[in-house]
C-alpha atoms as a PDB file:
ATOM      1  CA  MET A   1      26.836  -9.293  21.384  1.00  0.00           C
ATOM      2  CA  ARG A   2      24.810 -10.886  18.619  1.00  0.00           C
ATOM      3  CA  SER A   3      21.177 -10.043  18.170  1.00  0.00           C
ATOM      4  CA  ILE A   4      19.604 -13.344  17.193  1.00  0.00           C
ATOM      5  CA  VAL A   5      15.900 -14.054  17.557  1.00  0.00           C
ATOM      6  CA  ALA A   6      14.352 -17.368  16.530  1.00  0.00           C
ATOM      7  CA  GLY A   7      17.439 -18.230  14.505  1.00  0.00           C
ATOM      8  CA  GLN A   8      17.414 -14.948  12.566  1.00  0.00           C
ATOM      9  CA  ARG A   9      20.030 -12.251  12.965  1.00  0.00           C
ATOM     10  CA  ALA A  10      18.767  -8.685  13.378  1.00  0.00           C
ATOM     11  CA  ALA A  11      20.679  -6.028  11.452  1.00  0.00           C
ATOM     12  CA  ASN A  12      19.658  -3.148  13.723  1.00  0.00           C
ATOM     13  CA  GLU A  13      17.618  -2.211  16.784  1.00  0.00           C
ATOM     14  CA  ASN A  14      14.356  -1.815  14.866  1.00  0.00           C
ATOM     15  CA  GLU A  15      14.744  -5.181  13.180  1.00  0.00           C
ATOM     16  CA  PHE A  16      15.496  -6.775  16.561  1.00  0.00           C
ATOM     17  CA  ALA A  17      12.278  -5.336  18.004  1.00  0.00           C
ATOM     18  CA  GLU A  18      10.329  -6.572  14.992  1.00  0.00           C
ATOM     19  CA  LEU A  19      11.758 -10.093  15.301  1.00  0.00           C
ATOM     20  CA  ALA A  20      11.478 -10.265  19.092  1.00  0.00           C
ATOM     21  CA  LEU A  21       8.093  -8.629  19.499  1.00  0.00           C
ATOM     22  CA  GLY A  22       6.476  -9.432  16.178  1.00  0.00           C
ATOM     23  CA  VAL A  23       5.676  -5.762  15.569  1.00  0.00           C
ATOM     24  CA  ASP A  24       6.658  -3.894  12.429  1.00  0.00           C
ATOM     25  CA  GLU A  25       7.486  -0.337  13.539  1.00  0.00           C
ATOM     26  CA  GLU A  26       6.567   1.102  10.140  1.00  0.00           C
ATOM     27  CA  LEU A  27       2.987  -0.117  10.588  1.00  0.00           C
ATOM     28  CA  PHE A  28       2.621   2.087  13.656  1.00  0.00           C
ATOM     29  CA  ALA A  29       5.130   4.906  13.098  1.00  0.00           C
ATOM     30  CA  GLY A  30       4.702   5.359   9.338  1.00  0.00           C
ATOM     31  CA  VAL A  31       7.088   5.701   6.447  1.00  0.00           C
ATOM     32  CA  ALA A  32       8.513   8.815   4.834  1.00  0.00           C
ATOM     33  CA  GLY A  33       6.746   9.960   1.691  1.00  0.00           C
ATOM     34  CA  GLU A  34       3.528   7.991   2.104  1.00  0.00           C
ATOM     35  CA  ASP A  35       0.481   9.628   0.563  1.00  0.00           C
ATOM     36  CA  GLU A  36      -2.710  10.268   2.505  1.00  0.00           C
ATOM     37  CA  MET A  37      -4.533   7.213   1.126  1.00  0.00           C
ATOM     38  CA  SER A  38      -1.642   4.916   2.075  1.00  0.00           C
ATOM     39  CA  ARG A  39      -1.441   6.544   5.507  1.00  0.00           C
ATOM     40  CA  ALA A  40      -5.166   6.031   6.103  1.00  0.00           C
ATOM     41  CA  ALA A  41      -4.925   2.354   5.084  1.00  0.00           C
ATOM     42  CA  ARG A  42      -1.834   1.834   7.264  1.00  0.00           C
ATOM     43  CA  LEU A  43      -3.477   3.463  10.287  1.00  0.00           C
ATOM     44  CA  ASP A  44      -6.639   1.398   9.788  1.00  0.00           C
ATOM     45  CA  ALA A  45      -4.555  -1.786   9.843  1.00  0.00           C
ATOM     46  CA  ALA A  46      -2.492  -0.524  12.794  1.00  0.00           C
ATOM     47  CA  TYR A  47      -5.578   0.170  14.906  1.00  0.00           C
ATOM     48  CA  GLY A  48      -6.916  -3.312  14.103  1.00  0.00           C
ATOM     49  CA  VAL A  49      -3.635  -4.908  15.182  1.00  0.00           C
ATOM     50  CA  LEU A  50      -3.561  -2.684  18.269  1.00  0.00           C
ATOM     51  CA  ALA A  51      -7.027  -3.874  19.312  1.00  0.00           C
ATOM     52  CA  ASP A  52      -5.810  -7.486  19.095  1.00  0.00           C
ATOM     53  CA  LEU A  53      -2.632  -6.643  21.009  1.00  0.00           C
ATOM     54  CA  ARG A  54      -4.594  -5.029  23.841  1.00  0.00           C
ATOM     55  CA  ARG A  55      -6.388  -8.347  24.394  1.00  0.00           C
ATOM     56  CA  GLU A  56      -3.359 -10.605  23.923  1.00  0.00           C
ATOM     57  CA  ASP A  57      -0.331  -8.623  25.144  1.00  0.00           C
ATOM     58  CA  PRO A  58      -0.988  -5.313  26.955  1.00  0.00           C
ATOM     59  CA  GLU A  59       2.744  -4.560  27.302  1.00  0.00           C
ATOM     60  CA  LEU A  60       3.320  -4.913  23.565  1.00  0.00           C
ATOM     61  CA  ALA A  61       0.164  -2.871  22.935  1.00  0.00           C
ATOM     62  CA  ALA A  62       1.622  -0.050  25.049  1.00  0.00           C
ATOM     63  CA  TYR A  63       4.809  -0.132  22.918  1.00  0.00           C
ATOM     64  CA  ALA A  64       2.716   0.040  19.736  1.00  0.00           C
ATOM     65  CA  GLU A  65       0.688   2.951  21.135  1.00  0.00           C
ATOM     66  CA  ARG A  66       3.900   4.863  21.866  1.00  0.00           C
ATOM     67  CA  LEU A  67       4.923   4.365  18.238  1.00  0.00           C
ATOM     68  CA  LEU A  68       1.562   5.707  17.057  1.00  0.00           C
ATOM     69  CA  LYS A  69       2.003   8.797  19.236  1.00  0.00           C
ATOM     70  CA  SER A  70       5.561   9.411  18.020  1.00  0.00           C
ATOM     71  CA  ALA A  71       6.323  12.367  15.785  1.00  0.00           C
ATOM     72  CA  PRO A  72       4.339  12.084  12.562  1.00  0.00           C
ATOM     73  CA  VAL A  73       6.206  11.185   9.411  1.00  0.00           C
ATOM     74  CA  PRO A  74       6.169  14.097   6.941  1.00  0.00           C
ATOM     75  CA  LEU A  75       3.776  13.432   4.109  1.00  0.00           C
ATOM     76  CA  ARG A  76       4.334  14.505   0.542  1.00  0.00           C
ATOM     77  CA  ARG A  77       2.172  17.412  -0.393  1.00  0.00           C
ATOM     78  CA  ALA A  78      -0.552  16.109  -2.644  1.00  0.00           C
ATOM     79  CA  ARG A  79      -1.334  18.273  -5.633  1.00  0.00           C
ATOM     80  CA  THR A  80      -5.004  19.014  -5.697  1.00  0.00           C
ATOM     81  CA  VAL A  81      -6.909  18.464  -8.911  1.00  0.00           C
ATOM     82  CA  ALA A  82      -8.118  22.056  -8.859  1.00  0.00           C
ATOM     83  CA  ALA A  83      -4.580  23.432  -8.582  1.00  0.00           C
ATOM     84  CA  ALA A  84      -3.328  21.136 -11.332  1.00  0.00           C
ATOM     85  CA  ASN A  85      -6.056  22.201 -13.771  1.00  0.00           C
ATOM     86  CA  VAL A  86      -5.888  25.972 -13.341  1.00  0.00           C
ATOM     87  CA  VAL A  87      -5.957  27.740 -16.667  1.00  0.00           C
ATOM     88  CA  PRO A  88      -5.120  31.442 -16.703  1.00  0.00           C
ATOM     89  CA  VAL A  89      -8.001  33.406 -18.149  1.00  0.00           C
ATOM     90  CA  GLY A  90      -7.519  36.870 -19.523  1.00  0.00           C
ATOM     91  CA  VAL A  91     -10.080  39.552 -20.128  1.00  0.00           C
ATOM     92  CA  ALA A  92     -11.046  39.785 -23.774  1.00  0.00           C
ATOM     93  CA  ALA A  93     -10.733  43.278 -25.163  1.00  0.00           C
END
């Protein structure tokens, strides 16, 4: 069976959902390796879209909320500035 939506062929299940529903899963579920600033910006956008979806399409909003509640994507560990600038100090004799 072909997965065609609006004249476009979906390569996989996620792409089919994106084409059919108009929702990008990565916006709600996240992407591997994103840093904390990118994650915060993505979540801010996702919550804005979710607010619109709740008004326009409650069923689609419920799908998006399930994506937000899915297992978090592992984030890269950010090196802190303090840890990066540690200089060993010895005791002068």
